[in-house]
Amino acid sequence: ALFLSVGLSAQTVNIEGDPYGNNPYATITDAINEAMEGDVILISGIHTETVSFGKSIILRGSDPTTDIIQAAENPSTDGTGESVINVVRSDDADVLNVTIENLGIRNGNAADNNGGGINVDKVTDLITLSNLIIEDNYSSSNGGGLAIAGSNALVLGCTIQNNSSALDGGGIIVAPNN
């Protein structure tokens, strides 16, 4: 469902579809894969999937108690799954500005990866995390809820609760890259 598209301008895509039943993307990952720099992906409802990307986009819900991305239907702490969201700057990305806002992030179960809920690595421009509820996530490494490494991050009005890790930072770990 394309709500705004003007030439080479950014577009806004609603993942749940518009009132007319149009929904060009079955998953958030499909929308991200097709997204261009600056696109806005509107997320409503509960989506069970893990998301990994390295492009300048906006993931936006309207209410973090109802608009949720979860790695699994139930929380687990056995370290056999994945982070809910993994944002990593690729070597060929000149600029990486990411915004994730108004979403619930839950039930990540990261195996050998930092950030069971959200893992951010090498985002040297800016990642903005705003009005998120990051809960019930686990990492077998560091940062059960949120891991930020070598990145420029702005965290605003987020609730980070009931997360754990096998090593450091059950809720949050922030560290430079080596």
Short mmCIF file of N, CA, C and O in Angstrom, two decimals, residues 55-122:
data_model
loop_
_atom_site.label_atom_id
_atom_site.label_comp_id
_atom_site.label_asym_id
_atom_site.label_seq_id
_atom_site.Cartn_x
_atom_site.Cartn_y
_atom_site.Cartn_z
N LYS A 55 20.33 -0.07 6.00
CA LYS A 55 20.01 1.06 5.14
C LYS A 55 19.24 2.10 5.94
O LYS A 55 18.62 1.79 6.95
N SER A 56 19.28 3.33 5.46
CA SER A 56 18.63 4.46 6.14
C SER A 56 17.13 4.43 5.91
O SER A 56 16.64 4.85 4.86
N ILE A 57 16.39 3.90 6.90
CA ILE A 57 14.94 3.82 6.82
C ILE A 57 14.34 4.16 8.18
O ILE A 57 15.05 4.28 9.18
N ILE A 58 13.03 4.28 8.20
CA ILE A 58 12.29 4.51 9.44
C ILE A 58 11.31 3.36 9.62
O ILE A 58 10.52 3.07 8.71
N LEU A 59 11.37 2.68 10.76
CA LEU A 59 10.37 1.70 11.16
C LEU A 59 9.48 2.39 12.18
O LEU A 59 9.97 2.81 13.23
N ARG A 60 8.19 2.48 11.89
CA ARG A 60 7.31 3.28 12.76
C ARG A 60 6.01 2.55 13.06
O ARG A 60 5.30 2.11 12.16
N GLY A 61 5.71 2.44 14.35
CA GLY A 61 4.40 2.00 14.79
C GLY A 61 3.66 3.20 15.32
O GLY A 61 4.19 4.32 15.32
N SER A 62 2.45 2.99 15.82
CA SER A 62 1.73 4.11 16.43
C SER A 62 1.59 3.94 17.94
O SER A 62 1.41 4.91 18.65
N ASP A 63 1.71 2.68 18.44
CA ASP A 63 1.55 2.41 19.86
C ASP A 63 2.39 1.18 20.22
O ASP A 63 2.10 0.08 19.74
N PRO A 64 3.41 1.34 21.07
CA PRO A 64 4.30 0.20 21.37
C PRO A 64 3.64 -0.92 22.17
O PRO A 64 4.22 -1.99 22.32
N THR A 65 2.42 -0.70 22.66
CA THR A 65 1.72 -1.79 23.36
C THR A 65 0.92 -2.66 22.40
O THR A 65 0.53 -3.78 22.76
N THR A 66 0.69 -2.19 21.19
CA THR A 66 -0.09 -2.96 20.22
C THR A 66 0.64 -3.21 18.90
O THR A 66 0.31 -4.15 18.19
N ASP A 67 1.61 -2.39 18.59
CA ASP A 67 2.39 -2.55 17.36
C ASP A 67 3.74 -3.15 17.75
O ASP A 67 4.60 -2.45 18.31
N ILE A 68 3.91 -4.44 17.48
CA ILE A 68 5.00 -5.21 18.08
C ILE A 68 5.72 -6.04 17.03
O ILE A 68 5.08 -6.67 16.18
N ILE A 69 7.05 -6.05 17.13
CA ILE A 69 7.86 -7.01 16.38
C ILE A 69 8.42 -7.97 17.41
O ILE A 69 9.05 -7.55 18.39
N GLN A 70 8.20 -9.26 17.21
CA GLN A 70 8.69 -10.26 18.14
C GLN A 70 9.41 -11.37 17.37
O GLN A 70 8.99 -11.74 16.27
N ALA A 71 10.50 -11.87 17.96
CA ALA A 71 11.26 -12.94 17.31
C ALA A 71 10.53 -14.27 17.42
O ALA A 71 10.71 -15.15 16.57
N ALA A 72 9.75 -14.44 18.46
CA ALA A 72 8.99 -15.67 18.68
C ALA A 72 7.71 -15.32 19.42
O ALA A 72 7.59 -14.24 19.99
N GLU A 73 6.77 -16.24 19.43
CA GLU A 73 5.51 -15.98 20.12
C GLU A 73 5.69 -15.93 21.63
O GLU A 73 4.95 -15.23 22.32
N ASN A 74 6.68 -16.67 22.15
CA ASN A 74 6.93 -16.72 23.60
C ASN A 74 8.39 -16.42 23.90
O ASN A 74 9.27 -16.75 23.10
N PRO A 75 8.67 -15.83 25.05
CA PRO A 75 10.06 -15.56 25.42
C PRO A 75 10.81 -16.85 25.72
O PRO A 75 10.22 -17.84 26.16
N SER A 76 12.12 -16.83 25.49
CA SER A 76 12.98 -17.97 25.80
C SER A 76 14.37 -17.46 26.14
O SER A 76 14.79 -16.42 25.65
N THR A 77 15.07 -18.19 26.98
CA THR A 77 16.42 -17.80 27.38
C THR A 77 17.41 -18.93 27.15
O THR A 77 18.36 -19.10 27.90
N ASP A 78 17.22 -19.71 26.08
CA ASP A 78 18.16 -20.79 25.81
C ASP A 78 19.24 -20.40 24.81
O ASP A 78 20.14 -21.18 24.51
N GLY A 79 19.17 -19.17 24.27
CA GLY A 79 20.22 -18.68 23.37
C GLY A 79 20.30 -19.44 22.06
O GLY A 79 21.38 -19.63 21.52
N THR A 80 19.17 -19.86 21.53
CA THR A 80 19.18 -20.61 20.27
C THR A 80 18.50 -19.86 19.12
O THR A 80 18.34 -20.41 18.04
N GLY A 81 18.12 -18.61 19.35
CA GLY A 81 17.39 -17.88 18.32
C GLY A 81 18.18 -16.70 17.78
O GLY A 81 19.40 -16.77 17.63
N GLU A 82 17.46 -15.61 17.53
CA GLU A 82 18.06 -14.42 16.93
C GLU A 82 17.59 -13.15 17.65
O GLU A 82 16.62 -13.18 18.39
N SER A 83 18.29 -12.06 17.37
CA SER A 83 17.85 -10.74 17.82
C SER A 83 16.57 -10.40 17.08
O SER A 83 16.37 -10.82 15.93
N VAL A 84 15.71 -9.60 17.70
CA VAL A 84 14.50 -9.16 17.02
C VAL A 84 14.89 -8.24 15.86
O VAL A 84 14.47 -8.44 14.73
N ILE A 85 15.72 -7.23 16.15
CA ILE A 85 16.18 -6.29 15.12
C ILE A 85 17.69 -6.20 15.18
O ILE A 85 18.28 -5.98 16.24
N ASN A 86 18.32 -6.33 14.03
CA ASN A 86 19.76 -6.25 13.90
C ASN A 86 20.08 -5.17 12.86
O ASN A 86 19.74 -5.32 11.69
N VAL A 87 20.68 -4.06 13.31
CA VAL A 87 21.03 -2.95 12.42
C VAL A 87 22.55 -2.86 12.37
O VAL A 87 23.19 -2.55 13.37
N VAL A 88 23.11 -3.16 11.19
CA VAL A 88 24.56 -3.17 11.03
C VAL A 88 24.92 -2.40 9.77
O VAL A 88 24.38 -2.68 8.69
N ARG A 89 25.81 -1.46 9.90
CA ARG A 89 26.28 -0.69 8.74
C ARG A 89 27.12 -1.59 7.86
O ARG A 89 28.07 -2.20 8.31
N SER A 90 26.77 -1.65 6.58
CA SER A 90 27.58 -2.42 5.64
C SER A 90 28.78 -1.58 5.23
O SER A 90 28.77 -0.35 5.35
N ASP A 91 29.80 -2.24 4.74
CA ASP A 91 31.02 -1.53 4.35
C ASP A 91 30.80 -0.55 3.21
O ASP A 91 31.52 0.42 3.08
N ASP A 92 29.78 -0.80 2.38
CA ASP A 92 29.56 0.09 1.24
C ASP A 92 28.56 1.21 1.53
O ASP A 92 28.28 2.04 0.66
N ALA A 93 28.03 1.27 2.75
CA ALA A 93 27.07 2.34 3.10
C ALA A 93 27.83 3.61 3.47
O ALA A 93 28.66 3.61 4.36
N ASP A 94 27.56 4.69 2.73
CA ASP A 94 28.20 5.96 3.03
C ASP A 94 27.58 6.60 4.27
O ASP A 94 28.28 7.11 5.13
N VAL A 95 26.25 6.58 4.34
CA VAL A 95 25.53 7.19 5.44
C VAL A 95 24.49 6.19 5.93
O VAL A 95 23.86 5.50 5.14
N LEU A 96 24.35 6.10 7.24
CA LEU A 96 23.32 5.23 7.79
C LEU A 96 22.63 5.96 8.92
O LEU A 96 23.19 6.16 10.00
N ASN A 97 21.42 6.43 8.65
CA ASN A 97 20.55 7.07 9.63
C ASN A 97 19.30 6.21 9.74
O ASN A 97 18.59 6.02 8.75
N VAL A 98 19.03 5.70 10.94
CA VAL A 98 17.91 4.80 11.16
C VAL A 98 17.06 5.34 12.30
O VAL A 98 17.60 5.80 13.31
N THR A 99 15.74 5.26 12.15
CA THR A 99 14.82 5.58 13.23
C THR A 99 13.90 4.40 13.44
O THR A 99 13.34 3.88 12.48
N ILE A 100 13.76 3.99 14.70
CA ILE A 100 12.80 2.95 15.09
C ILE A 100 11.97 3.58 16.19
O ILE A 100 12.51 3.99 17.22
N GLU A 101 10.64 3.67 15.98
CA GLU A 101 9.83 4.40 16.94
C GLU A 101 8.44 3.79 17.12
O GLU A 101 7.88 3.20 16.21
N ASN A 102 7.93 3.97 18.34
CA ASN A 102 6.57 3.59 18.71
C ASN A 102 6.27 2.11 18.49
O ASN A 102 5.19 1.75 18.02
N LEU A 103 7.22 1.25 18.84
CA LEU A 103 7.06 -0.19 18.65
C LEU A 103 7.40 -0.95 19.92
O LEU A 103 8.22 -0.51 20.73
N GLY A 104 6.81 -2.13 20.06
CA GLY A 104 7.23 -3.09 21.06
C GLY A 104 8.22 -4.03 20.42
O GLY A 104 8.03 -4.46 19.27
N ILE A 105 9.30 -4.36 21.13
CA ILE A 105 10.34 -5.26 20.63
C ILE A 105 10.48 -6.35 21.69
O ILE A 105 10.92 -6.07 22.81
N ARG A 106 10.11 -7.60 21.34
CA ARG A 106 10.10 -8.62 22.39
C ARG A 106 10.45 -10.01 21.87
O ARG A 106 10.43 -10.29 20.68
N ASN A 107 10.79 -10.86 22.86
CA ASN A 107 11.01 -12.29 22.67
C ASN A 107 12.19 -12.63 21.78
O ASN A 107 12.22 -13.68 21.14
N GLY A 108 13.20 -11.74 21.76
CA GLY A 108 14.46 -12.08 21.09
C GLY A 108 15.21 -13.09 21.95
O GLY A 108 15.11 -13.09 23.18
N ASN A 109 15.98 -13.95 21.33
CA ASN A 109 16.70 -15.03 22.02
C ASN A 109 18.02 -15.25 21.28
O ASN A 109 18.22 -16.29 20.66
N ALA A 110 18.89 -14.24 21.32
CA ALA A 110 20.08 -14.20 20.47
C ALA A 110 21.13 -15.23 20.86
O ALA A 110 21.55 -15.28 22.01
N ALA A 111 21.56 -16.00 19.88
CA ALA A 111 22.64 -16.97 20.05
C ALA A 111 23.93 -16.34 19.55
O ALA A 111 24.02 -15.95 18.39
N ASP A 112 24.93 -16.22 20.41
CA ASP A 112 26.25 -15.69 20.04
C ASP A 112 26.17 -14.33 19.35
O ASP A 112 26.93 -14.03 18.45
N ASN A 113 25.21 -13.52 19.75
CA ASN A 113 25.06 -12.18 19.19
C ASN A 113 24.66 -11.25 20.32
O ASN A 113 23.90 -11.63 21.20
N ASN A 114 25.17 -10.04 20.30
CA ASN A 114 24.75 -9.05 21.27
C ASN A 114 23.34 -8.58 20.94
O ASN A 114 22.91 -8.62 19.79
N GLY A 115 22.63 -8.10 21.96
CA GLY A 115 21.33 -7.48 21.73
C GLY A 115 20.23 -8.45 21.36
O GLY A 115 19.92 -8.61 20.19
N GLY A 116 19.63 -9.07 22.34
CA GLY A 116 18.51 -9.96 22.07
C GLY A 116 17.32 -9.23 21.48
O GLY A 116 16.62 -9.75 20.62
N GLY A 117 17.07 -8.00 21.95
CA GLY A 117 15.98 -7.19 21.41
C GLY A 117 16.43 -6.44 20.18
O GLY A 117 15.95 -6.66 19.07
N ILE A 118 17.39 -5.53 20.38
CA ILE A 118 17.94 -4.74 19.27
C ILE A 118 19.46 -4.76 19.37
O ILE A 118 20.02 -4.46 20.42
N ASN A 119 20.10 -5.10 18.26
CA ASN A 119 21.55 -5.04 18.15
C ASN A 119 21.91 -3.97 17.13
O ASN A 119 21.44 -4.01 15.99
N VAL A 120 22.70 -2.98 17.55
CA VAL A 120 23.13 -1.88 16.67
C VAL A 120 24.64 -1.91 16.61
O VAL A 120 25.32 -1.86 17.64
N ASP A 121 25.20 -1.98 15.38
CA ASP A 121 26.65 -2.07 15.22
C ASP A 121 27.12 -1.17 14.08
O ASP A 121 26.62 -1.27 12.96
N LYS A 122 28.04 -0.28 14.39
CA LYS A 122 28.70 0.60 13.43
C LYS A 122 27.76 1.57 12.73
O LYS A 122 27.95 1.89 11.56
#
